[in-house]
Coordinates of C-alpha atoms in Angstrom, one line a residue:
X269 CA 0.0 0.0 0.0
X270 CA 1.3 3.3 -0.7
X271 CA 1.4 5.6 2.2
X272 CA 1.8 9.0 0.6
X273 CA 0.2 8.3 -2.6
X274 CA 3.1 8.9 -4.8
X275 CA 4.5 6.9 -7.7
X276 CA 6.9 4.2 -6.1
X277 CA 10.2 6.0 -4.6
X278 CA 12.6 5.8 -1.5
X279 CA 10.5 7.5 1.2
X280 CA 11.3 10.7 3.3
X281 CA 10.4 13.4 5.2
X282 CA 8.7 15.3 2.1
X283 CA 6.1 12.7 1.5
X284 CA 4.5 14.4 4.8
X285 CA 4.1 17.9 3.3
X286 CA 0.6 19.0 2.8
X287 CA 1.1 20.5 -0.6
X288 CA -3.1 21.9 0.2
X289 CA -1.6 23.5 3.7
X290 CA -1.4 27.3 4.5
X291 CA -1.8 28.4 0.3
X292 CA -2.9 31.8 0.1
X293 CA -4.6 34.0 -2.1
X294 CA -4.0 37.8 -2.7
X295 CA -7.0 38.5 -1.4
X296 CA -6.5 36.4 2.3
X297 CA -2.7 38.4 2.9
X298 CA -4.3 41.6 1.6
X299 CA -6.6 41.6 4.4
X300 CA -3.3 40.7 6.8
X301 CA -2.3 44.6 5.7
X302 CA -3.3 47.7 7.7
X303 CA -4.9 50.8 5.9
X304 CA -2.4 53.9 4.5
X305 CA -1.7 56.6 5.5
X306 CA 0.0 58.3 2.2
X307 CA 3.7 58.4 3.9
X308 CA 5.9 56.2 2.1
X309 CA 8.1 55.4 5.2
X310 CA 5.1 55.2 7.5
X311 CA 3.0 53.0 5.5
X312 CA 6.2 50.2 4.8
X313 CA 6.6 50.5 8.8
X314 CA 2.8 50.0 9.3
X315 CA 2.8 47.1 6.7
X316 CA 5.8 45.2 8.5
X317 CA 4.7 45.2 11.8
X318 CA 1.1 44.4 10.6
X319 CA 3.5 41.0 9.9
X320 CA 5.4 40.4 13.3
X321 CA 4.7 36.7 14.3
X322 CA 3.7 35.3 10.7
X323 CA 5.7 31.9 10.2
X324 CA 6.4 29.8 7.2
X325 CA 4.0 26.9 7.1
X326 CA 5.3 23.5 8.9
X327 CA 2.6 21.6 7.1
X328 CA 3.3 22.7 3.6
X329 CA 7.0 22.5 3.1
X330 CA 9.4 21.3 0.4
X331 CA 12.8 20.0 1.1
X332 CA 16.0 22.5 0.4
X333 CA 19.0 21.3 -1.6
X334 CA 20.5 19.5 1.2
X335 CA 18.0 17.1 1.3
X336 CA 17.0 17.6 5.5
X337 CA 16.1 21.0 5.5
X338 CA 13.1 22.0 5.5
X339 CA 11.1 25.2 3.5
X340 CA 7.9 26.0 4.3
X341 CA 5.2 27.9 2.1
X342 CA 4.9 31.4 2.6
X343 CA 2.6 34.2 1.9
X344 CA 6.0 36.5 0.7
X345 CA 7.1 33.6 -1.5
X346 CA 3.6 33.1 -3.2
X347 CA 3.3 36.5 -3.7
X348 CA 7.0 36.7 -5.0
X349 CA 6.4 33.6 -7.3
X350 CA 8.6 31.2 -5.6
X351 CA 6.5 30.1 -2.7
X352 CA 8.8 28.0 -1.0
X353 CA 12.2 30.1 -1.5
X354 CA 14.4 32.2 1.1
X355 CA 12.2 34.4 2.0
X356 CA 13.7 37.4 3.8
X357 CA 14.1 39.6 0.7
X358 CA 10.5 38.6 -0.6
X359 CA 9.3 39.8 2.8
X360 CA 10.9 43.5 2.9
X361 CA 9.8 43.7 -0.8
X362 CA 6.5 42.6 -0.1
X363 CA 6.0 45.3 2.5
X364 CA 7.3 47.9 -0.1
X365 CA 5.4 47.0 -2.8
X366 CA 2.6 46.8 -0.9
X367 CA 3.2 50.7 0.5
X368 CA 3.7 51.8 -3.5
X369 CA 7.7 51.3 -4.0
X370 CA 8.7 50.7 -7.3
X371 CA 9.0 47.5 -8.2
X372 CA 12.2 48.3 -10.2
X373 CA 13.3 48.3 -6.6
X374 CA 12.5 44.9 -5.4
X375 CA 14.4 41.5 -5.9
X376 CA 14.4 38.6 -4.1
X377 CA 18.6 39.0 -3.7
X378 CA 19.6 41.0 -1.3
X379 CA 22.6 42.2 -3.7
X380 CA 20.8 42.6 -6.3
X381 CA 18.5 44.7 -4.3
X382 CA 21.4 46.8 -3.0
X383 CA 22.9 47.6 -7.0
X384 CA 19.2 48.7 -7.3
X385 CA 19.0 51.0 -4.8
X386 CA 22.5 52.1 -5.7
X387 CA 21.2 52.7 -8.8
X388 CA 18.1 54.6 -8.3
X389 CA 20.6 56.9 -5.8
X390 CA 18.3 56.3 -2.9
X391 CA 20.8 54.2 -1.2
X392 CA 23.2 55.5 1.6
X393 CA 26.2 54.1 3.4
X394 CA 25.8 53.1 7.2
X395 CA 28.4 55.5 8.1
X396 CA 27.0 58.6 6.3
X397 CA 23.3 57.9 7.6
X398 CA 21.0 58.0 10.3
X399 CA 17.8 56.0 9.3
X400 CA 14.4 56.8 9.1
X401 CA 11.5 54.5 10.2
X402 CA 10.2 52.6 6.8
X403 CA 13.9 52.8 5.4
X404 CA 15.5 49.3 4.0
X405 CA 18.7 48.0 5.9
X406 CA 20.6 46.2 4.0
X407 CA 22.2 43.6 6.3
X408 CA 25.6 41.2 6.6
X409 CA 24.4 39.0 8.5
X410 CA 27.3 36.1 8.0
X411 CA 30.2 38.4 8.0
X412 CA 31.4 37.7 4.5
X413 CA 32.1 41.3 3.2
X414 CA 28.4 41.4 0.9
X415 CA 25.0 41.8 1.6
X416 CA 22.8 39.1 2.6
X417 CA 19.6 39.6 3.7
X418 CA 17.1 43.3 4.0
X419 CA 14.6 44.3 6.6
X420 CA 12.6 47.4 7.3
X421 CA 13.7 49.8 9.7
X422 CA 11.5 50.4 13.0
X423 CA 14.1 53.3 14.5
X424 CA 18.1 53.7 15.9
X425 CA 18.3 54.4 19.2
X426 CA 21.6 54.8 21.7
X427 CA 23.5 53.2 18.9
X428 CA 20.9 50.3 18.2
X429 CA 19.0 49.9 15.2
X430 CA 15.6 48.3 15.5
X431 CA 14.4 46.6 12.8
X432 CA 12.0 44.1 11.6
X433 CA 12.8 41.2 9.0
X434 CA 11.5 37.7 7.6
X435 CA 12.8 34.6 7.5
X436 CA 14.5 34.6 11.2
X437 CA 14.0 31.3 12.5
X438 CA 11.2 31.1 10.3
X439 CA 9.3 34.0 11.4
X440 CA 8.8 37.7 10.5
X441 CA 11.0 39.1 14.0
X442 CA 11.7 42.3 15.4
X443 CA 15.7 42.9 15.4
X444 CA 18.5 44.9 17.5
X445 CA 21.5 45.5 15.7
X446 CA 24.6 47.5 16.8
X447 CA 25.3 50.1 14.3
X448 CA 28.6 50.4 15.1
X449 CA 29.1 46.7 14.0
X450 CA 29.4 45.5 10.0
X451 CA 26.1 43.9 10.0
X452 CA 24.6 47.1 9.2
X453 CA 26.2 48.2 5.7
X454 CA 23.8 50.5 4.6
X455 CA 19.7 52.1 4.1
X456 CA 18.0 52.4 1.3
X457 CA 15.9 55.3 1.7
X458 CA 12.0 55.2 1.7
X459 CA 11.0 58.4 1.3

């Protein structure tokens, strides 16, 4: 008897996904969002903390390259078009978008969302800049000299910068950083 219902095939941990589990439409995250105010760097702030809490779906996963790790569904990647992908770029875009950013801004690479900003000349270094609430901070979070990952300002305070971001232990987080640090490389600004 097959268990998972699949054509015949070694079996593992992904024959328990729920492939039916936590899918969304437009319409069920658009009424996750809070209402506008018309301030670019107020409404990204509003729309990101509207997220706090929201985690990737257990049920509904696929497994990553490495063949143990697990990657749930998400609203950010089903919006994005790659609903089971990193997700902590789709999720600062998604609250950008969502506020009226360009989408000639957004990416799912958080490099290629820095050389976009860079571009457009709305991007600032971390040690030229004090950030704005809504702004994008573009992160390294693993030390390696690039950019990795993007979240949404909240505020910098005493030499801390708040922020919120997806995809932290599977979970849209708020975050403390140390400017002084080379996490924080930079800020795109919202407004």
């Amino acid at each position: 008897t097959l268990i998972c219902e699949q054509i015949e095939h070694i079996h593992n941990v992904s024959c328990f996904s729920n492939t039916e589990a936590d899918v969304e439409t437009s319409t069920e995250w658009e009424a996750s969002l809070p209402s506008l105010v018309g301030e670019k760097g107020t409404d990204i702030l509003s729309i990101a903390q509207s997220q706090l809490g929201y985690k990737e779906s257990e049920s509904n996963f696929e497994l990553a390259e490495d063949g143990h790790t697990k990657r749930g569904i998400t609203r950010y990647g089903q919006w994005y078009g790659n609903p089971y992908g990193d997700w902590a770029n789709m999720f600062t875009s998604f609250c950008l978008r969502y506020a009226g950013v360009s989408a000639e801004l957004l990416n799912s690479g958080a490099e290629v969302m820095l050389n976009k900003w860079q571009e457009s000349k709305l991007y600032r270094d971390a040690k030229d800049y004090v950030p704005s609430a809504g702004d994008v901070a573009f992160l390294d979070k693993n030390a390696n000299g690039t950019v990795d990952t993007t979240a949404i300002v909240v505020y910098l305070s005493n030499g801390s910068l708040t922020v919120i971001e997806g995809d932290v232990d599977n979970a849209v987080v708020q975050s403390v950083y140390a400017v002084n640090n080379d996490v924080v490389v930079g800020y795109g600004i919202s407004s």
